[in-house]
PDB file of C-alpha atoms in Angstrom:
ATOM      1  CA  UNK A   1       0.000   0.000   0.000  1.00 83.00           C
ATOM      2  CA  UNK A   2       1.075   3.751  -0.669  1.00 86.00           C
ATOM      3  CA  UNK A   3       2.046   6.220   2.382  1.00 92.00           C
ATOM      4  CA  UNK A   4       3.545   9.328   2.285  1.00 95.00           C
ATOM      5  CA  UNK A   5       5.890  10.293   4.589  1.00 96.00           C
ATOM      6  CA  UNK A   6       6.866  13.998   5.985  1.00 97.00           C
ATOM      7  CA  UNK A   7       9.574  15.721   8.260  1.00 95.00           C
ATOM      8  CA  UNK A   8       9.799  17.077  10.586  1.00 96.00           C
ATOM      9  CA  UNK A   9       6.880  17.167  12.186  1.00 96.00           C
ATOM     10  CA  UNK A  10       6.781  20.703  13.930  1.00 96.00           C
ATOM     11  CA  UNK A  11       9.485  23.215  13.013  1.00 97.00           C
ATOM     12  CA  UNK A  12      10.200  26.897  14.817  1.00 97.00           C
ATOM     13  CA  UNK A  13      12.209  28.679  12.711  1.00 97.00           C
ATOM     14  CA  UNK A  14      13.934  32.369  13.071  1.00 97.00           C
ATOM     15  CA  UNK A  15      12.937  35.040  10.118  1.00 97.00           C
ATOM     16  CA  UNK A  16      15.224  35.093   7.655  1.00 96.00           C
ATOM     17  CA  UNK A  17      16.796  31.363   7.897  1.00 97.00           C
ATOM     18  CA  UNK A  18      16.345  29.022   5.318  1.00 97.00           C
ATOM     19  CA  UNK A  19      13.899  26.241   5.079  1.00 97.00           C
ATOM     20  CA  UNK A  20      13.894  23.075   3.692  1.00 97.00           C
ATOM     21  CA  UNK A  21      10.921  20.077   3.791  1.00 98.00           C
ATOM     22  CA  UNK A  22      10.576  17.269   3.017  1.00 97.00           C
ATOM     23  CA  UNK A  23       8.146  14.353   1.872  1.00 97.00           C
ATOM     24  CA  UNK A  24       8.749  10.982   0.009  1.00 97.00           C
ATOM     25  CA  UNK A  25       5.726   8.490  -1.126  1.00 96.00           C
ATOM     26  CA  UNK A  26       6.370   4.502  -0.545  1.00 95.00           C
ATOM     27  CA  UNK A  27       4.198   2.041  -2.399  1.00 92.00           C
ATOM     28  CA  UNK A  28       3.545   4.252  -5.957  1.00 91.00           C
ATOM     29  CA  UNK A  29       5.929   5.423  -9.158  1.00 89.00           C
ATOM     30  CA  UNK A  30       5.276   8.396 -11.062  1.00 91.00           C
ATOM     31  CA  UNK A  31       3.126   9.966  -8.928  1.00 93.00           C
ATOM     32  CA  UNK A  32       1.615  13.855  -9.384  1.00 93.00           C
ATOM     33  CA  UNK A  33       2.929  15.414  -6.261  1.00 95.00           C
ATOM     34  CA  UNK A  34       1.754  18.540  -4.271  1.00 95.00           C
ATOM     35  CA  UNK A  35       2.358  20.885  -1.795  1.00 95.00           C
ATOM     36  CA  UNK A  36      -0.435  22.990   0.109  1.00 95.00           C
ATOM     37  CA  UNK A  37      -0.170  25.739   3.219  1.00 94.00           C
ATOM     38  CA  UNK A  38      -3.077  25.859   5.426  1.00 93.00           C
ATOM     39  CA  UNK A  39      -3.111  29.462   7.617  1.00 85.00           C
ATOM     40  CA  UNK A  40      -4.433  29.712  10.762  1.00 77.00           C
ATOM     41  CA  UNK A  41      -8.251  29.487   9.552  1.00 72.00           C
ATOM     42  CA  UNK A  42      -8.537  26.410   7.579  1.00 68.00           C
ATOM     43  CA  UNK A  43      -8.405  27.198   4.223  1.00 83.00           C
ATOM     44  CA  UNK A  44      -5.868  24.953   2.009  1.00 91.00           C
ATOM     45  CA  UNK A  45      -4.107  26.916  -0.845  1.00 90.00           C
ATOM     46  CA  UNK A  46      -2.039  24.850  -3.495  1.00 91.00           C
ATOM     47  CA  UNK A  47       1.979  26.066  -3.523  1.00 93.00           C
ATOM     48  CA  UNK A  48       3.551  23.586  -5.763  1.00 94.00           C
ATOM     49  CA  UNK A  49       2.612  20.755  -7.834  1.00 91.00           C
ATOM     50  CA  UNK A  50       4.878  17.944 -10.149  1.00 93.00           C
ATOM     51  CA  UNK A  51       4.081  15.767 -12.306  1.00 91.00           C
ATOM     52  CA  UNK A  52       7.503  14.243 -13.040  1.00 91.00           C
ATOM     53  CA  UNK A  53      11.225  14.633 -11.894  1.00 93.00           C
ATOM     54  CA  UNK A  54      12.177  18.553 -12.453  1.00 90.00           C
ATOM     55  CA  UNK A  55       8.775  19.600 -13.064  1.00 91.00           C
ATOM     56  CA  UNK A  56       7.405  21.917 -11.087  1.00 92.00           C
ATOM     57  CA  UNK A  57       4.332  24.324 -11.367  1.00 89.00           C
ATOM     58  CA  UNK A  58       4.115  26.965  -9.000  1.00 89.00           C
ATOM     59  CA  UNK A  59       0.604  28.398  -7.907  1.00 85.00           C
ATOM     60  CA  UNK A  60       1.239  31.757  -5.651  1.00 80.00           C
ATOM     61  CA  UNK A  61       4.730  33.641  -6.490  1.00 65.00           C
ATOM     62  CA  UNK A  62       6.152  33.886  -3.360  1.00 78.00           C
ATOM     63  CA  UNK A  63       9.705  33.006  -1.577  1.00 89.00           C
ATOM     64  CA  UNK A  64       9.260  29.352  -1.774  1.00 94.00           C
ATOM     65  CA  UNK A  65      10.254  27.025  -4.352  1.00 95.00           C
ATOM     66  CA  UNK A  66       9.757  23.464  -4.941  1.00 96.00           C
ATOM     67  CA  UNK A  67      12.275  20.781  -5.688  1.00 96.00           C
ATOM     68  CA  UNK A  68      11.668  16.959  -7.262  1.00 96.00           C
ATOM     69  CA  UNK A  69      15.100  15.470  -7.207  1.00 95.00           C
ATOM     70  CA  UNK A  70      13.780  11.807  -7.402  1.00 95.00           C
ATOM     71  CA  UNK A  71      10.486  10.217  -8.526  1.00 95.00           C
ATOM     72  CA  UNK A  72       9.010   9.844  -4.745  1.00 95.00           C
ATOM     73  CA  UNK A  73      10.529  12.854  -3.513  1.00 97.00           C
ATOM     74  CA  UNK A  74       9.386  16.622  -3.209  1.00 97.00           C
ATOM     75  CA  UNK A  75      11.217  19.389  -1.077  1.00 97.00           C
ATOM     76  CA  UNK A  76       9.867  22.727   0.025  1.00 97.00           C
ATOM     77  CA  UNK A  77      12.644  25.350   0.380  1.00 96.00           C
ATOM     78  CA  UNK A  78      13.130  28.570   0.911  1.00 96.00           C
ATOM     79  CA  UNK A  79      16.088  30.710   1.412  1.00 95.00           C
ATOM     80  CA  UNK A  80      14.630  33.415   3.666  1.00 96.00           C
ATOM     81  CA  UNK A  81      11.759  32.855   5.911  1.00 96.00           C
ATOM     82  CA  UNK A  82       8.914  35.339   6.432  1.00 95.00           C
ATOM     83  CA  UNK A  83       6.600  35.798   9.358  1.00 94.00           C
ATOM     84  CA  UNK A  84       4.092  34.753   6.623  1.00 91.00           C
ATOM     85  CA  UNK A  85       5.301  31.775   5.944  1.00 93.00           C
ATOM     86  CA  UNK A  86       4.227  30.184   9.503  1.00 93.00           C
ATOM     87  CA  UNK A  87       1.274  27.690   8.911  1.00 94.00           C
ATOM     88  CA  UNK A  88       0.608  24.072   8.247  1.00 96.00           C
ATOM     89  CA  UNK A  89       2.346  22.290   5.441  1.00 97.00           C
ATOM     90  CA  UNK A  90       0.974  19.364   3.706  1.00 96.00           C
ATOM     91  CA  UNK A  91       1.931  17.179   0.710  1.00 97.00           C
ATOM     92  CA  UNK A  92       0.089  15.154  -0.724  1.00 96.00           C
ATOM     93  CA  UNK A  93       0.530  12.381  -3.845  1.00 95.00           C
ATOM     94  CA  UNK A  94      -2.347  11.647  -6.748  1.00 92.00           C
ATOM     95  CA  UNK A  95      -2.557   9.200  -9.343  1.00 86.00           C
ATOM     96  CA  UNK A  96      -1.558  10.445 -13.440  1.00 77.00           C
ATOM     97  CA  UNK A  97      -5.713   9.731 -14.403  1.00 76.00           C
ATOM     98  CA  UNK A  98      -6.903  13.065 -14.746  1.00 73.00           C
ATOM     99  CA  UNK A  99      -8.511  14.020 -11.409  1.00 78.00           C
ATOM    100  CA  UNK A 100      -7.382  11.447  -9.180  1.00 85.00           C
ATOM    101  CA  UNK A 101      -7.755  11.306  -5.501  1.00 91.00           C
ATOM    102  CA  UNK A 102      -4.885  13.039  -3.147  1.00 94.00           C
ATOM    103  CA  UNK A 103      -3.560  11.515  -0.693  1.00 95.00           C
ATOM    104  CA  UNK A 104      -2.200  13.747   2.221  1.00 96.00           C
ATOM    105  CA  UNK A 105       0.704  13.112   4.196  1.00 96.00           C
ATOM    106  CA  UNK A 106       0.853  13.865   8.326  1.00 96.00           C
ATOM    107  CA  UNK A 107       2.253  17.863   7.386  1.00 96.00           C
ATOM    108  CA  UNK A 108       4.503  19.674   8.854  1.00 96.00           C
ATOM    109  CA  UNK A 109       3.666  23.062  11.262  1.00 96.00           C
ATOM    110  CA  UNK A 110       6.130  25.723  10.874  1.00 96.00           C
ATOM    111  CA  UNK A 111       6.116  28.822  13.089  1.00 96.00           C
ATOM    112  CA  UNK A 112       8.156  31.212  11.678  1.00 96.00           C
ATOM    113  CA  UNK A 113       9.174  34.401  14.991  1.00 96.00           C
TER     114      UNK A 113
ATOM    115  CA  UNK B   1     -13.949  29.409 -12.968  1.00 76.00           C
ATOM    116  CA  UNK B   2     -14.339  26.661 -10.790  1.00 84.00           C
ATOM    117  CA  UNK B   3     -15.500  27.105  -6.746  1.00 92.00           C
ATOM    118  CA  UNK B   4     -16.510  25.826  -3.808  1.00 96.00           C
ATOM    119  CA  UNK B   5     -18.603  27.456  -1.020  1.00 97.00           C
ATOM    120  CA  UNK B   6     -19.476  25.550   2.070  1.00 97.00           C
ATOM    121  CA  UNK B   7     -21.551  27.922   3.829  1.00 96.00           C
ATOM    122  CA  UNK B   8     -21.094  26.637   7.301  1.00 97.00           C
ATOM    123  CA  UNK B   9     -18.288  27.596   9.149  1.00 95.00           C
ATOM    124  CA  UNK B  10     -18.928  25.607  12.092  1.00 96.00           C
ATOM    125  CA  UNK B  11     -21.735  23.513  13.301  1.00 97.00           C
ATOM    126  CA  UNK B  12     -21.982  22.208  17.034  1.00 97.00           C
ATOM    127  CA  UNK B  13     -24.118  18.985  17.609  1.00 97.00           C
ATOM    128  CA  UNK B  14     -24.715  16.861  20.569  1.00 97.00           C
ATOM    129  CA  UNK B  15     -23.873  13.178  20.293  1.00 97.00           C
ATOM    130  CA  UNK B  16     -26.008  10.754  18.353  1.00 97.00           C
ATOM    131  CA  UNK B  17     -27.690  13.665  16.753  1.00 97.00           C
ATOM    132  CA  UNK B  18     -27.691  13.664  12.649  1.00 98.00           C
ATOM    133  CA  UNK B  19     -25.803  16.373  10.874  1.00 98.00           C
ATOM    134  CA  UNK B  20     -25.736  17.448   7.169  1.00 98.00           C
ATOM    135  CA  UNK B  21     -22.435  19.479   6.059  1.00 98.00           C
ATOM    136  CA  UNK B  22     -23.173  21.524   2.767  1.00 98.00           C
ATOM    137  CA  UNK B  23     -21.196  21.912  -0.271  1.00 98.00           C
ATOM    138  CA  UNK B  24     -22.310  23.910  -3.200  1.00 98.00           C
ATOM    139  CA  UNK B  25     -19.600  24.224  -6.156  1.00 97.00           C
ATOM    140  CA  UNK B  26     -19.354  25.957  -9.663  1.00 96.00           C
ATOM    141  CA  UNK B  27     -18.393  24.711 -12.852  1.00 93.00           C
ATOM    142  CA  UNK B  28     -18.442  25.060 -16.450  1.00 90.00           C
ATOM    143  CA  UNK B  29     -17.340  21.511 -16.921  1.00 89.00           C
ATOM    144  CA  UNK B  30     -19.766  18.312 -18.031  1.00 89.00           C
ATOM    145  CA  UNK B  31     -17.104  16.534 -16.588  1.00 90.00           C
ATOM    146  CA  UNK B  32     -15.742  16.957 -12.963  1.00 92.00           C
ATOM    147  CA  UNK B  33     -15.019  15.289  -9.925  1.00 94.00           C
ATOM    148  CA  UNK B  34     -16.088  16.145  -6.088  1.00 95.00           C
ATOM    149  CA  UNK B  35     -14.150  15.345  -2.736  1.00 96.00           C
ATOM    150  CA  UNK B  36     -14.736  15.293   0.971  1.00 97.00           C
ATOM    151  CA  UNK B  37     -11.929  15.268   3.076  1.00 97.00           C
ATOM    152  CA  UNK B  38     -11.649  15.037   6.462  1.00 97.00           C
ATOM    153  CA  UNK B  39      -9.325  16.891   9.320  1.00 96.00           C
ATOM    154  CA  UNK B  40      -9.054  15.670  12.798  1.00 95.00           C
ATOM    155  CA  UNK B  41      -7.047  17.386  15.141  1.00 92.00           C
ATOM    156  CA  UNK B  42      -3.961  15.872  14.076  1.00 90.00           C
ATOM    157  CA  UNK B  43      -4.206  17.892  11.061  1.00 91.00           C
ATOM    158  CA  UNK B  44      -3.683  15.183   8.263  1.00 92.00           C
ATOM    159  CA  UNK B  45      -6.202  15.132   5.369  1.00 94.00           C
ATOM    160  CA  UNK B  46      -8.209  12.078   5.481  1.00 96.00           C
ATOM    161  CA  UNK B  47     -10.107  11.035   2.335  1.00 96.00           C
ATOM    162  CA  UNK B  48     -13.654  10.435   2.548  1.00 97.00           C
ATOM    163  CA  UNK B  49     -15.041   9.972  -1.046  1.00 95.00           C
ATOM    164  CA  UNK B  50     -14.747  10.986  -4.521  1.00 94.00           C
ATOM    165  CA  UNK B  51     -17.717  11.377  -7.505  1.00 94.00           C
ATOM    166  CA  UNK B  52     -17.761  11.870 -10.611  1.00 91.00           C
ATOM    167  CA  UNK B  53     -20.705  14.334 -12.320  1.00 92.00           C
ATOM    168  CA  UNK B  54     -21.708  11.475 -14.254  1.00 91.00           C
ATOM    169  CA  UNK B  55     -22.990   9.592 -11.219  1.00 89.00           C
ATOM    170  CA  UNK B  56     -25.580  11.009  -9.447  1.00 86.00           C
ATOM    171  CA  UNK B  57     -26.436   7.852  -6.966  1.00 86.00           C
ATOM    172  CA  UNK B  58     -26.422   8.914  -3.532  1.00 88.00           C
ATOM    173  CA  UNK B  59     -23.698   7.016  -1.476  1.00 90.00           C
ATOM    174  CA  UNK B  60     -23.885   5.720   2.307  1.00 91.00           C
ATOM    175  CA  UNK B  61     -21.175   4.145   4.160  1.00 92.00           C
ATOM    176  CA  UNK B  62     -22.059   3.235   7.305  1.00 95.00           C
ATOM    177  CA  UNK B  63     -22.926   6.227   9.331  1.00 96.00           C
ATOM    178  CA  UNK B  64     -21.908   8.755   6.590  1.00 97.00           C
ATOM    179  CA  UNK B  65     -24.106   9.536   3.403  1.00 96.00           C
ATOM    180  CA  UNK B  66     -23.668  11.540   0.444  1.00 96.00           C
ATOM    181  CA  UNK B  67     -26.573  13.290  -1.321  1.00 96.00           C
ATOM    182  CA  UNK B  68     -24.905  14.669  -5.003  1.00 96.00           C
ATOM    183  CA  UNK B  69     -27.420  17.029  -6.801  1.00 95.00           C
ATOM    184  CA  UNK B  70     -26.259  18.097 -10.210  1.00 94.00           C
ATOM    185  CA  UNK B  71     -29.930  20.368 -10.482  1.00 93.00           C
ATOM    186  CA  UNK B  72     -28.645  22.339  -7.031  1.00 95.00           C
ATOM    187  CA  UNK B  73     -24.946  22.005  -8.156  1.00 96.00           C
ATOM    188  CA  UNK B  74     -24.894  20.269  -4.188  1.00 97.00           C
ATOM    189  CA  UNK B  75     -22.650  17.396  -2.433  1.00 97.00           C
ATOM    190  CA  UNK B  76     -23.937  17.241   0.849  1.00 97.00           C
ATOM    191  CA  UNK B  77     -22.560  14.993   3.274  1.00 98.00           C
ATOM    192  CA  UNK B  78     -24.487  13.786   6.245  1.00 98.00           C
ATOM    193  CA  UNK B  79     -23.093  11.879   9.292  1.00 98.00           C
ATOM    194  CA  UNK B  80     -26.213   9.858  10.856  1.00 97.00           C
ATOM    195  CA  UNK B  81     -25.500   9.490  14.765  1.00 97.00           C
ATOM    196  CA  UNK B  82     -22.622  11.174  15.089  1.00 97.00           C
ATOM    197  CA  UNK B  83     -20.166  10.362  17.621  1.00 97.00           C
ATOM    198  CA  UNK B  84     -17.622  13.093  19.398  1.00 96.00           C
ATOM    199  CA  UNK B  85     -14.728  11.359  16.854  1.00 96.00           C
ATOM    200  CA  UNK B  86     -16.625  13.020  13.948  1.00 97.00           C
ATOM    201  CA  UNK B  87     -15.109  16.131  15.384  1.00 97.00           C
ATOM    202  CA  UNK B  88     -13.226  17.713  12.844  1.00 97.00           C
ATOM    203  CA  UNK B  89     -12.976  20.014   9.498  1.00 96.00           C
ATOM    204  CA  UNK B  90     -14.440  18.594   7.211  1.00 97.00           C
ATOM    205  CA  UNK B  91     -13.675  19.885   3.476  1.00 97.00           C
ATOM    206  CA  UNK B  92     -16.026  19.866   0.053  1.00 97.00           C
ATOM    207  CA  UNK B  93     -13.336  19.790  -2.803  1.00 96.00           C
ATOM    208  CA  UNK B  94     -13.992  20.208  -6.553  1.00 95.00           C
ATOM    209  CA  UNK B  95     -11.945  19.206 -10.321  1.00 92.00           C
ATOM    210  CA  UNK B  96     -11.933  19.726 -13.684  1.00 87.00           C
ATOM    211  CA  UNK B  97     -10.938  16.673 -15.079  1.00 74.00           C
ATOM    212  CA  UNK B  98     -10.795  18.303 -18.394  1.00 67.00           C
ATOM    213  CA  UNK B  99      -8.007  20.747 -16.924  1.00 62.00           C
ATOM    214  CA  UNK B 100      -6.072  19.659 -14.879  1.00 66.00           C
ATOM    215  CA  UNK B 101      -5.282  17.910 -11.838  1.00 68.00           C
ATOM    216  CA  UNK B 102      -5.622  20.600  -9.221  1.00 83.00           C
ATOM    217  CA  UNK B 103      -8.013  20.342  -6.810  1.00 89.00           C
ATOM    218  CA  UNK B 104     -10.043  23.557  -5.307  1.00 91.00           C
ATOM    219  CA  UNK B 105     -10.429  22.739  -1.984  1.00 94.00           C
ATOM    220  CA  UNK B 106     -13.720  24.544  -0.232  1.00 95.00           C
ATOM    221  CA  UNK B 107     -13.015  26.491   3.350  1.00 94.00           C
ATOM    222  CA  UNK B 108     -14.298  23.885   5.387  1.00 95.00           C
ATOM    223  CA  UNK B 109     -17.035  23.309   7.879  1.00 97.00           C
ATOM    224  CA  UNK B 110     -15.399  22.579  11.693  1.00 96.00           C
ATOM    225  CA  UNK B 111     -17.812  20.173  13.159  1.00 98.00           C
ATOM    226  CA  UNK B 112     -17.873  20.364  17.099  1.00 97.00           C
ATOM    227  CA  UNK B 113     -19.460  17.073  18.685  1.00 97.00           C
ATOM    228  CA  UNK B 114     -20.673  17.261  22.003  1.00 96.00           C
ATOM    229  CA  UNK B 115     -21.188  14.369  24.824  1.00 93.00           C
TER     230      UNK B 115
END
């Protein structure tokens, strides 16, 4: 069976220091891959999305960037963190059929002081 | 352009009560797909169901129940007897499949259940 994996788990971070997250998917090749923030507030806004090794669409132009080094594997960087940037980070993995299910991973809560 | 409203922006129920979350969305697409995801306090997205607009059978598995009306553009989701684990956010989601494979994700209804 597929799980996605993602680390760390909780991260504090000082503004202006670098960032770097990451998730991996067992179980599945050639997945689509995403990454979404979640403010306080709920609402889930799409950062980054692949659909193969060193392809990357971003969705909001901001000072993040995505990364796909390996089939399974997605990083979140950035070189300068922003107050802004604190939230809830999730990735999630979908099947190539148009409109597949995603499948979240655990995420990752920053807090950026 | 695609969208999905869900009206309620938190409901509070006492245990073993019925509750229906709604979900209205916007489309332009014949073809299109519709979510519900769930988030318990652990904050991981749990998947609940997907449909796609050509199936219009309403969908029950075991306590939860789906009610998709393409007439209303409406994907309500109801939890029959709910329990205080139903707490949670529960999100509506909506996608083009004739686009792409990005998901709009509705704001989400918190659902308080109380003992």
């Amino acid at each position: 069976s597929q799980t996605i994996h993602q680390w760390p788990a909780t991260l504090v971070q000082p503004v202006g220091s670098p960032l770097s997250l990451e998730c991996t998917v067992e179980g599945t090749s050639n997945p689509n891959l995403y990454w979404y923030r979640q403010a306080a507030g709920r609402g889930l806004q799409l950062l980054f999305y692949s659909v193969g090794i060193g392809q990357i669409s971003s969705e909001v132009p901001q000072n993040l960037s995505a990364s796909r080094p390996q089939d399974r594997q997605f990083i979140l960087s950035s070189k300068k963190l922003l107050l802004s940037d604190s939230g809830f980070y999730l990735c999630a993995w979908g099947g190539a059929a148009r409109a597949d299910t995603q499948y979240f991973g655990p995420g990752t809560r920053l807090t950026v002081l | 352009a695609q969208k999905v409203t869900q009206a309620q922006t938190e409901i509070s129920v006492v245990e073993k009560e019925d509750v229906t979350l709604d979900c209205v969305y916007e489309t332009r697409d014949t073809t299109y797909y519709l979510f519900w995801y769930k988030q318990p306090p652990s904050g991981e997205l749990v998947f609940l169901i997907r449909r796609n607009s050509f199936d219009e059978q309403n969908e029950i598995s075991g306590r939860y129940s789906w009610n998709f009306q393409k007439s209303t553009s409406s994907f309500n989701f109801t939890i029959t007897a709910s329990q205080v684990v139903d707490s949670a956010v529960y999100f509506c989601a909506l996608s083009e499949a004739t686009r792409d494979d990005k998901i709009i994700f509705g704001k989400g209804t918190r659902l308080h259940i109380l003992p």
